[in-house]
CSV table of C-alpha atoms and ligand atoms in Angstrom, one decimal:
chain,number,residue,atom,x,y,z
A,156,MET,CA,-32.0,6.0,-1.1
A,157,LYS,CA,-31.4,4.2,2.2
A,158,SER,CA,-27.9,2.9,3.0
A,159,LYS,CA,-26.3,1.3,6.0
A,160,ILE,CA,-22.9,2.7,7.1
A,161,THR,CA,-20.9,1.2,9.9
A,162,LEU,CA,-18.8,3.8,11.7
A,163,LEU,CA,-15.5,2.8,13.4
A,164,PRO,CA,-14.1,6.0,14.8
A,165,GLY,CA,-11.3,4.1,16.5
A,166,ASP,CA,-8.6,5.8,18.6
A,167,GLY,CA,-6.8,9.1,19.1
A,168,ILE,CA,-8.2,11.8,16.7
A,169,GLY,CA,-10.3,9.1,14.9
A,170,PRO,CA,-13.6,10.0,16.8
A,171,GLU,CA,-13.0,13.8,16.1
A,172,VAL,CA,-12.5,13.5,12.4
A,173,VAL,CA,-15.2,10.8,11.9
A,174,GLY,CA,-17.7,13.0,13.9
A,175,GLU,CA,-17.2,15.8,11.4
A,176,ALA,CA,-17.4,13.6,8.4
A,177,VAL,CA,-20.7,12.3,9.7
A,178,ARG,CA,-22.0,15.9,9.8
A,179,VAL,CA,-21.0,16.2,6.2
A,180,LEU,CA,-22.9,12.9,5.4
A,181,ASP,CA,-25.9,14.2,7.3
A,182,PHE,CA,-25.9,17.4,5.2
A,183,ILE,CA,-25.7,15.3,2.0
A,184,ALA,CA,-28.6,13.1,3.2
A,185,SER,CA,-30.8,16.1,3.8
A,186,LYS,CA,-29.9,18.0,0.7
A,187,TYR,CA,-30.2,15.1,-1.7
A,188,ASN,CA,-32.9,13.2,0.1
A,189,HIS,CA,-31.1,10.1,1.2
A,190,THR,CA,-31.2,8.1,4.4
A,191,PHE,CA,-28.0,7.0,6.0
A,192,GLU,CA,-28.4,4.5,8.8
A,193,TYR,CA,-25.3,4.5,11.0
A,194,LYS,CA,-24.1,1.8,13.4
A,195,GLU,CA,-21.2,3.0,15.5
A,196,ARG,CA,-18.8,0.3,16.8
A,197,LEU,CA,-15.5,0.1,18.7
A,198,MET,CA,-12.4,-1.1,16.8
A,199,GLY,CA,-8.7,-0.8,17.7
A,200,GLY,CA,-7.3,0.1,21.1
A,201,CYS,CA,-10.7,1.2,22.4
A,202,SER,CA,-12.1,-2.2,21.6
A,203,ILE,CA,-9.1,-4.0,23.3
A,204,ASP,CA,-9.9,-1.9,26.4
A,205,LYS,CA,-13.6,-2.7,26.4
A,206,TYR,CA,-13.8,-6.3,25.0
A,207,GLY,CA,-10.2,-7.6,25.2
A,208,SER,CA,-10.1,-7.8,21.4
A,209,SER,CA,-9.2,-5.2,18.7
A,210,LEU,CA,-11.9,-6.4,16.4
A,211,THR,CA,-14.8,-8.5,17.8
A,212,ASP,CA,-16.7,-11.0,15.6
A,213,GLU,CA,-19.9,-8.9,16.1
A,214,THR,CA,-18.2,-5.7,14.9
A,215,LEU,CA,-16.8,-7.5,11.9
A,216,ALA,CA,-20.3,-8.9,11.1
A,217,ASP,CA,-21.7,-5.4,11.4
A,218,CYS,CA,-19.1,-4.2,8.9
A,219,GLN,CA,-19.8,-7.1,6.5
A,220,SER,CA,-23.5,-6.5,6.5
A,221,ALA,CA,-23.2,-2.7,5.8
A,222,ASP,CA,-23.1,-1.0,2.5
A,223,ALA,CA,-19.9,0.8,3.5
A,224,VAL,CA,-17.6,1.3,6.5
A,225,LEU,CA,-16.1,4.6,7.6
A,226,LEU,CA,-13.1,4.3,9.8
A,227,GLY,CA,-11.1,7.0,11.7
A,228,ALA,CA,-7.7,5.7,12.9
A,229,VAL,CA,-6.4,3.1,15.3
A,230,GLY,CA,-3.5,2.8,17.7
A,231,GLY,CA,-1.6,4.8,20.3
A,232,PRO,CA,1.2,4.6,22.8
A,233,LYS,CA,-1.2,2.9,25.4
A,234,TRP,CA,-1.3,-0.2,23.3
A,235,ASP,CA,2.3,-0.2,22.0
A,236,ASP,CA,3.7,-3.0,24.3
A,237,PRO,CA,5.6,-5.3,22.0
A,238,ALA,CA,4.7,-8.3,24.2
A,239,ALA,CA,0.9,-7.6,24.0
A,240,LYS,CA,-1.1,-10.4,22.5
A,241,ASP,CA,-3.4,-8.0,20.6
A,242,ARG,CA,-2.7,-4.6,19.0
A,243,PRO,CA,-5.0,-2.0,17.5
A,244,GLU,CA,-3.4,-2.5,14.1
A,245,ARG,CA,-4.2,-6.2,14.2
A,246,GLY,CA,-7.9,-5.3,14.2
A,247,LEU,CA,-7.5,-3.1,11.2
A,248,LEU,CA,-5.7,-5.9,9.3
A,249,ALA,CA,-8.3,-8.4,10.3
A,250,LEU,CA,-11.0,-6.0,9.1
A,251,ARG,CA,-9.4,-5.5,5.7
A,252,LYS,CA,-9.0,-9.3,5.3
A,253,GLY,CA,-12.5,-9.9,6.6
A,254,LEU,CA,-14.0,-7.5,4.1
A,255,GLY,CA,-11.9,-8.8,1.3
A,256,VAL,CA,-10.8,-5.3,0.3
A,257,PHE,CA,-7.7,-6.1,-1.7
A,258,ALA,CA,-7.3,-2.8,-3.4
A,259,ASN,CA,-6.5,0.4,-1.5
A,260,LEU,CA,-7.0,3.6,-3.6
A,261,ARG,CA,-5.1,6.6,-2.4
A,262,PRO,CA,-5.5,9.6,-4.6
A,263,VAL,CA,-2.8,12.3,-4.2
A,264,LYS,CA,-3.7,15.7,-5.6
A,265,VAL,CA,-1.9,18.9,-4.9
A,266,HIS,CA,-4.2,21.8,-4.4
A,267,PRO,CA,-2.6,24.9,-6.0
A,268,ALA,CA,-3.2,27.0,-2.8
A,269,LEU,CA,-1.2,24.5,-0.7
A,270,MET,CA,1.8,24.3,-2.9
A,271,GLU,CA,3.6,26.9,-0.8
A,272,TRP,CA,3.0,24.7,2.2
A,273,SER,CA,4.7,21.6,0.8
A,274,PRO,CA,8.5,21.3,1.3
A,275,LEU,CA,8.9,20.7,-2.4
A,276,LYS,CA,9.3,23.5,-4.9
A,277,PRO,CA,6.0,24.6,-6.5
A,278,GLU,CA,7.3,23.9,-10.0
A,279,LYS,CA,7.7,20.2,-9.1
A,280,LEU,CA,4.1,20.0,-7.8
A,281,GLN,CA,2.4,21.6,-10.8
A,282,GLY,CA,-0.1,19.1,-12.2
A,283,VAL,CA,0.4,16.3,-9.7
A,284,ASP,CA,-2.6,14.0,-9.8
A,285,ILE,CA,-1.6,10.4,-8.8
A,286,LEU,CA,-3.7,7.5,-7.9
A,287,VAL,CA,-1.8,4.9,-5.8
A,288,VAL,CA,-3.5,1.5,-5.9
A,289,ARG,CA,-2.0,-0.4,-3.0
A,290,GLU,CA,-2.5,-4.2,-2.7
A,291,LEU,CA,-4.1,-4.5,0.8
A,292,THR,CA,-4.7,-8.1,1.8
A,293,GLY,CA,-1.4,-9.9,0.9
A,294,GLY,CA,2.3,-9.6,1.1
A,295,LEU,CA,4.4,-9.2,4.3
A,296,TYR,CA,1.4,-8.1,6.3
A,297,PHE,CA,-0.2,-11.5,6.0
A,298,GLY,CA,2.3,-14.0,4.8
A,299,TRP,CA,2.9,-17.2,6.8
A,300,PRO,CA,5.1,-18.2,8.6
A,301,LYS,CA,5.4,-15.2,10.8
A,302,GLY,CA,6.6,-14.9,14.3
A,303,ARG,CA,9.5,-15.2,16.8
A,304,ASP,CA,11.4,-18.1,18.1
A,305,ILE,CA,14.8,-19.3,19.2
A,306,LYS,CA,16.9,-20.9,16.6
A,307,ASP,CA,20.6,-21.9,17.0
A,308,ASP,CA,20.5,-20.2,20.4
A,309,ARG,CA,19.6,-17.0,18.7
A,310,GLU,CA,16.4,-15.0,19.0
A,311,ARG,CA,14.8,-14.9,15.5
A,312,ALA,CA,11.9,-13.1,13.9
A,313,VAL,CA,10.3,-14.0,10.6
A,314,ASP,CA,7.8,-12.3,8.2
A,315,THR,CA,6.9,-13.8,4.9
A,316,LEU,CA,6.4,-12.0,1.6
A,317,GLU,CA,4.0,-14.2,-0.3
A,318,TYR,CA,1.8,-13.5,-3.3
A,319,TYR,CA,-0.4,-15.7,-5.4
A,320,ASP,CA,-0.9,-15.0,-9.0
A,321,TYR,CA,-4.6,-14.2,-8.6
A,322,GLU,CA,-3.9,-11.7,-5.8
A,323,ILE,CA,-1.6,-9.8,-8.1
A,324,ARG,CA,-3.8,-10.0,-11.2
A,325,ARG,CA,-7.0,-8.7,-9.6
A,326,VAL,CA,-5.3,-5.6,-8.1
A,327,VAL,CA,-3.3,-4.9,-11.3
A,328,GLU,CA,-6.5,-5.3,-13.4
A,329,LEU,CA,-8.3,-2.8,-11.2
A,330,ALA,CA,-5.4,-0.4,-11.6
A,331,PHE,CA,-5.7,-0.7,-15.4
A,332,LYS,CA,-9.5,-0.2,-15.3
A,333,LEU,CA,-9.1,3.0,-13.2
A,334,ALA,CA,-6.3,4.2,-15.5
A,335,LYS,CA,-8.8,4.1,-18.4
A,336,GLY,CA,-10.8,6.8,-16.7
A,337,ARG,CA,-7.7,8.9,-16.3
A,338,LYS,CA,-4.5,9.5,-18.3
A,339,LYS,CA,-4.2,5.8,-19.3
A,340,LYS,CA,-0.9,5.3,-17.7
A,341,VAL,CA,0.1,2.6,-15.1
A,342,THR,CA,3.3,2.5,-13.3
A,343,SER,CA,3.8,-0.9,-11.6
A,344,VAL,CA,6.2,-0.7,-8.7
A,345,ASP,CA,8.2,-3.7,-7.6
A,346,LYS,CA,11.7,-4.9,-6.5
A,347,ALA,CA,12.0,-7.4,-9.3
A,348,ASN,CA,15.9,-7.2,-9.3
A,349,VAL,CA,15.9,-8.9,-5.8
A,350,LEU,CA,12.5,-10.4,-4.8
A,351,GLU,CA,10.9,-13.5,-6.3
A,352,SER,CA,7.4,-12.2,-5.4
A,353,SER,CA,8.2,-9.1,-7.4
A,354,ARG,CA,9.3,-11.1,-10.4
A,355,LEU,CA,5.9,-12.8,-10.3
A,356,TRP,CA,4.3,-9.3,-9.9
A,357,ARG,CA,6.1,-8.0,-12.9
A,358,GLN,CA,5.3,-11.0,-15.0
A,359,ILE,CA,1.6,-10.7,-14.3
A,360,ALA,CA,1.6,-6.9,-14.7
A,361,THR,CA,3.2,-7.4,-18.1
A,362,GLN,CA,0.5,-9.9,-19.1
A,363,VAL,CA,-2.3,-7.5,-17.9
A,364,GLY,CA,-0.5,-4.8,-19.9
A,365,LYS,CA,-0.7,-6.9,-23.1
A,366,GLU,CA,-4.4,-7.4,-22.5
A,367,ASN,CA,-4.9,-3.7,-22.2
A,368,PRO,CA,-2.9,-2.2,-25.1
A,369,ASP,CA,-4.7,1.2,-24.8
A,370,VAL,CA,-3.0,1.8,-21.4
A,371,GLU,CA,0.7,2.6,-21.2
A,372,LEU,CA,2.6,0.4,-18.7
A,373,ASP,CA,5.9,1.1,-17.0
A,374,HIS,CA,7.7,-1.0,-14.5
A,375,MET,CA,9.7,0.8,-11.8
A,376,LEU,CA,11.8,-0.5,-8.9
A,377,VAL,CA,10.5,0.7,-5.6
A,378,ASP,CA,13.7,2.6,-4.7
A,379,THR,CA,13.6,4.5,-7.9
A,380,ALA,CA,9.9,5.1,-7.5
A,381,SER,CA,10.5,6.7,-4.0
A,382,MET,CA,13.0,9.1,-5.7
A,383,ARG,CA,10.8,9.8,-8.7
A,384,LEU,CA,7.9,10.7,-6.4
A,385,ILE,CA,9.9,13.6,-5.2
A,386,THR,CA,11.9,14.6,-8.3
A,387,GLY,CA,9.1,14.2,-10.9
A,388,PRO,CA,5.7,13.3,-9.4
A,389,ALA,CA,3.7,15.1,-12.2
A,390,TRP,CA,4.8,12.4,-14.6
A,391,MET,CA,2.9,9.7,-12.6
A,392,ASP,CA,-0.7,8.7,-13.1
A,393,VAL,CA,-1.8,5.3,-11.6
A,394,VAL,CA,0.8,3.6,-9.5
A,395,VAL,CA,0.1,0.0,-8.5
A,396,THR,CA,2.2,-1.9,-6.0
A,397,GLU,CA,2.3,-4.5,-3.2
A,398,ASN,CA,1.1,-3.9,0.3
A,399,MET,CA,4.2,-2.7,2.1
A,400,PHE,CA,5.7,-0.7,-0.8
A,401,GLY,CA,2.3,1.0,-1.1
A,402,ASP,CA,2.2,1.8,2.7
A,403,ILE,CA,5.6,3.5,2.5
A,404,LEU,CA,5.1,5.3,-0.8
A,405,THR,CA,1.8,6.8,0.2
A,406,ASP,CA,3.2,8.4,3.3
A,407,GLU,CA,5.9,9.9,1.1
A,408,ALA,CA,3.3,11.0,-1.5
A,409,SER,CA,1.3,12.8,1.2
A,410,VAL,CA,4.1,15.3,1.5
A,411,LEU,CA,3.3,16.5,-2.0
A,412,ALA,CA,-0.2,17.3,-0.9
A,413,GLY,CA,1.1,19.4,2.1
A,414,SER,CA,-0.2,17.2,4.9
A,415,MET,CA,-1.3,13.6,5.6
A,416,GLY,CA,-4.5,15.2,7.0
A,417,MET,CA,-5.6,16.0,3.4
A,418,LEU,CA,-5.6,12.5,2.0
A,419,PRO,CA,-8.5,10.1,1.7
A,420,SER,CA,-8.6,6.4,0.8
A,421,ALA,CA,-11.0,3.8,-0.4
A,422,SER,CA,-10.4,0.0,0.1
A,423,LEU,CA,-12.4,-2.0,-2.4
A,424,GLY,CA,-13.0,-5.7,-3.2
A,425,ARG,CA,-15.0,-6.1,-6.3
A,426,MET,CA,-15.8,-2.9,-8.1
A,427,ASN,CA,-18.6,-4.1,-10.3
A,428,ASP,CA,-20.3,-6.2,-7.8
A,429,ALA,CA,-22.5,-4.4,-5.3
A,430,SER,CA,-21.9,-7.2,-2.8
A,431,GLY,CA,-18.5,-5.9,-2.0
A,432,VAL,CA,-18.4,-3.7,1.1
A,433,GLY,CA,-16.0,-0.7,0.8
A,434,LEU,CA,-13.9,0.5,3.6
A,435,TYR,CA,-13.1,4.2,3.7
A,436,GLU,CA,-10.5,5.9,5.9
A,437,PRO,CA,-8.1,8.8,5.9
A,438,ILE,CA,-4.5,7.8,5.3
A,439,HIS,CA,-3.3,9.4,8.5
A,440,GLY,CA,-2.9,7.7,11.9
A,441,SER,CA,-4.4,8.3,15.3
A,442,ALA,CA,-2.1,11.3,16.1
A,443,PRO,CA,-2.1,10.8,19.9
A,444,ASP,CA,-0.1,14.0,20.3
A,445,ILE,CA,-3.1,16.1,19.3
A,446,ALA,CA,-5.9,13.8,20.2
A,447,GLY,CA,-8.7,15.4,22.2
A,448,LYS,CA,-7.6,19.0,21.3
A,449,GLY,CA,-10.1,19.4,18.5
A,450,ILE,CA,-7.5,20.6,16.0
A,451,ALA,CA,-7.0,17.7,13.7
A,452,ASN,CA,-7.7,18.2,10.0
A,453,PRO,CA,-10.9,16.5,9.1
A,454,THR,CA,-10.4,16.9,5.3
A,455,GLY,CA,-8.9,13.5,4.6
A,456,THR,CA,-11.9,11.8,6.3
A,457,ILE,CA,-14.4,14.1,4.7
A,458,LEU,CA,-12.8,13.3,1.3
A,459,SER,CA,-13.0,9.6,2.2
A,460,THR,CA,-16.8,10.0,2.6
A,461,ALA,CA,-16.8,11.4,-1.0
A,462,MET,CA,-15.1,8.2,-2.1
A,463,LEU,CA,-17.7,6.2,-0.1
A,464,LEU,CA,-20.5,7.9,-1.9
A,465,ARG,CA,-18.9,7.4,-5.3
A,466,TYR,CA,-17.7,3.8,-5.0
A,467,SER,CA,-20.1,2.1,-2.6
A,468,LEU,CA,-23.3,4.1,-3.0
A,469,LYS,CA,-22.8,5.1,-6.6
A,470,LEU,CA,-23.8,8.7,-5.7
A,471,GLU,CA,-21.4,10.6,-8.1
A,472,ALA,CA,-23.0,14.0,-7.9
A,473,GLU,CA,-23.0,13.9,-4.1
A,474,ALA,CA,-19.3,12.8,-4.1
A,475,ALA,CA,-18.4,15.6,-6.5
A,476,ALA,CA,-20.2,18.2,-4.4
A,477,ILE,CA,-18.1,17.3,-1.4
A,478,GLU,CA,-14.9,17.4,-3.4
A,479,SER,CA,-15.7,20.8,-5.0
A,480,ALA,CA,-16.6,22.2,-1.5
A,481,VAL,CA,-13.2,21.1,-0.2
A,482,GLU,CA,-11.4,22.6,-3.1
A,483,ALA,CA,-13.3,25.9,-2.7
A,484,THR,CA,-12.7,25.9,1.1
A,485,ILE,CA,-9.0,25.5,0.7
A,486,SER,CA,-8.8,28.1,-2.1
A,487,ASN,CA,-10.6,30.5,0.3
A,488,GLY,CA,-7.8,30.1,2.8
A,489,ALA,CA,-9.4,27.8,5.4
A,490,ARG,CA,-6.6,26.0,7.2
A,491,THR,CA,-6.2,23.7,10.2
A,492,ALA,CA,-2.9,23.7,12.1
A,493,ASP,CA,-1.3,21.0,9.9
A,494,ILE,CA,-1.5,23.2,6.9
A,495,GLY,CA,-0.5,26.4,8.7
A,496,GLY,CA,-3.8,27.7,10.0
A,497,LYS,CA,-5.8,28.1,13.2
A,498,LEU,CA,-9.2,26.5,12.4
A,499,SER,CA,-10.5,23.8,14.7
A,500,THR,CA,-11.7,20.4,13.4
A,501,ARG,CA,-15.3,21.6,13.7
A,502,GLN,CA,-14.7,25.0,12.1
A,503,MET,CA,-12.9,23.4,9.1
A,504,ALA,CA,-15.9,21.0,8.6
A,505,ASP,CA,-18.3,24.0,9.0
A,506,GLU,CA,-16.5,25.8,6.2
A,507,ILE,CA,-16.9,22.8,3.9
A,508,ILE,CA,-20.6,22.4,4.8
A,509,ASN,CA,-21.2,26.1,4.3
A,510,LYS,CA,-19.7,25.9,0.8
A,511,MET,CA,-22.0,23.0,-0.1
A,512,GLN,CA,-25.0,25.0,1.4
A,513,ASN,CA,-24.2,27.9,-0.8
A,514,ALA,CA,-23.4,26.0,-4.0
A,515,GLU,CA,-26.0,25.6,-6.6
B,271,LIG,C1,-2.0,2.6,6.8
B,271,LIG,C2,-1.4,2.4,8.1
B,271,LIG,C3,-1.6,0.9,8.5
B,271,LIG,C4,-0.9,0.1,7.5
B,271,LIG,C5,-1.2,0.5,9.9
B,271,LIG,C6,-1.9,1.4,11.0
B,271,LIG,C7,-1.4,-0.9,10.2
B,271,LIG,O1,-0.1,2.7,8.2
B,271,LIG,O2,-3.2,2.4,6.6
B,271,LIG,O3,-1.2,3.1,5.9
B,271,LIG,O4,0.3,-0.1,7.6
B,271,LIG,O5,-1.6,-0.4,6.5
B,272,LIG,MG1,0.6,3.7,6.5
């Protein structure tokens, strides 16, 4: 099978982790007889430096015409000037919008061998297997009006939290669909006691729940959810929530897994429609403090390629092969610095590739 993958390594540790993930994809291509055609493009701060824009029209077009996009990370102190007219993060948001990827899947699993490494007590972590479905192209990130002005002689800043019914429905429906392949439980997280947009969210989630009686639906306020993620995470299955709540809750959830460096993500538009391009990225940022040192954990990006194979290329066996190799590698004690070890980015990827080589 021949597939087109656009690579956006981005900034900071992005190029290091994407480089290793591509070696994993190359291994899969040769073992299973596929052809992956890569196009590598700049996005984020590196694109501002070269083209004066965090995402050029050409790069967006190269992403839209691919089967899937693999992204590293964007951002860094160099581009942090609040007065700057473009920022690396703007490119990422424009890319998500431009690809129409409204659902961001962030699975959070706790590997038994890493329980000791999490600040939470191991008994809290037993059986944790959560899939956060974060709405990705609406809410505060995109709502209009947005900006700064002077009003009544005061400096003012405005962001708008806006959701249309269809934006809520499509992501909640996807969460229910995914729950059917899991424990059949959806927790819809909102702030319906305060926010109008959350009241609409809850109304629609309730309707979708009625249409899917085989799936159990709970509503939870976001402040309670942030507490429950720590006090009783094993109870959660699929969590669906709006853009910003999902951003915050998934960083919190990554603590369960021991490190942000472990967690992958897939951003999808239409799951049953091959025309939807998927965007795959680890949930961590560009980590400028360790960039260029070759010590970043490539696991989140490597697991993102497994999601790419599963969702965009429909290569389930190949995806599962990567996931089992990662499991086995962690069980064997392979560790980068973020999870208490000394392996370099390259060595960690080598361990995973070796596992796949030796697996039958
Ligand atoms: C994430 C990141 C991004 C987000 C930033 C870099 C814009 O934190 O993917 O979680 O807030 O969505
Ligand atoms: Mg985030």
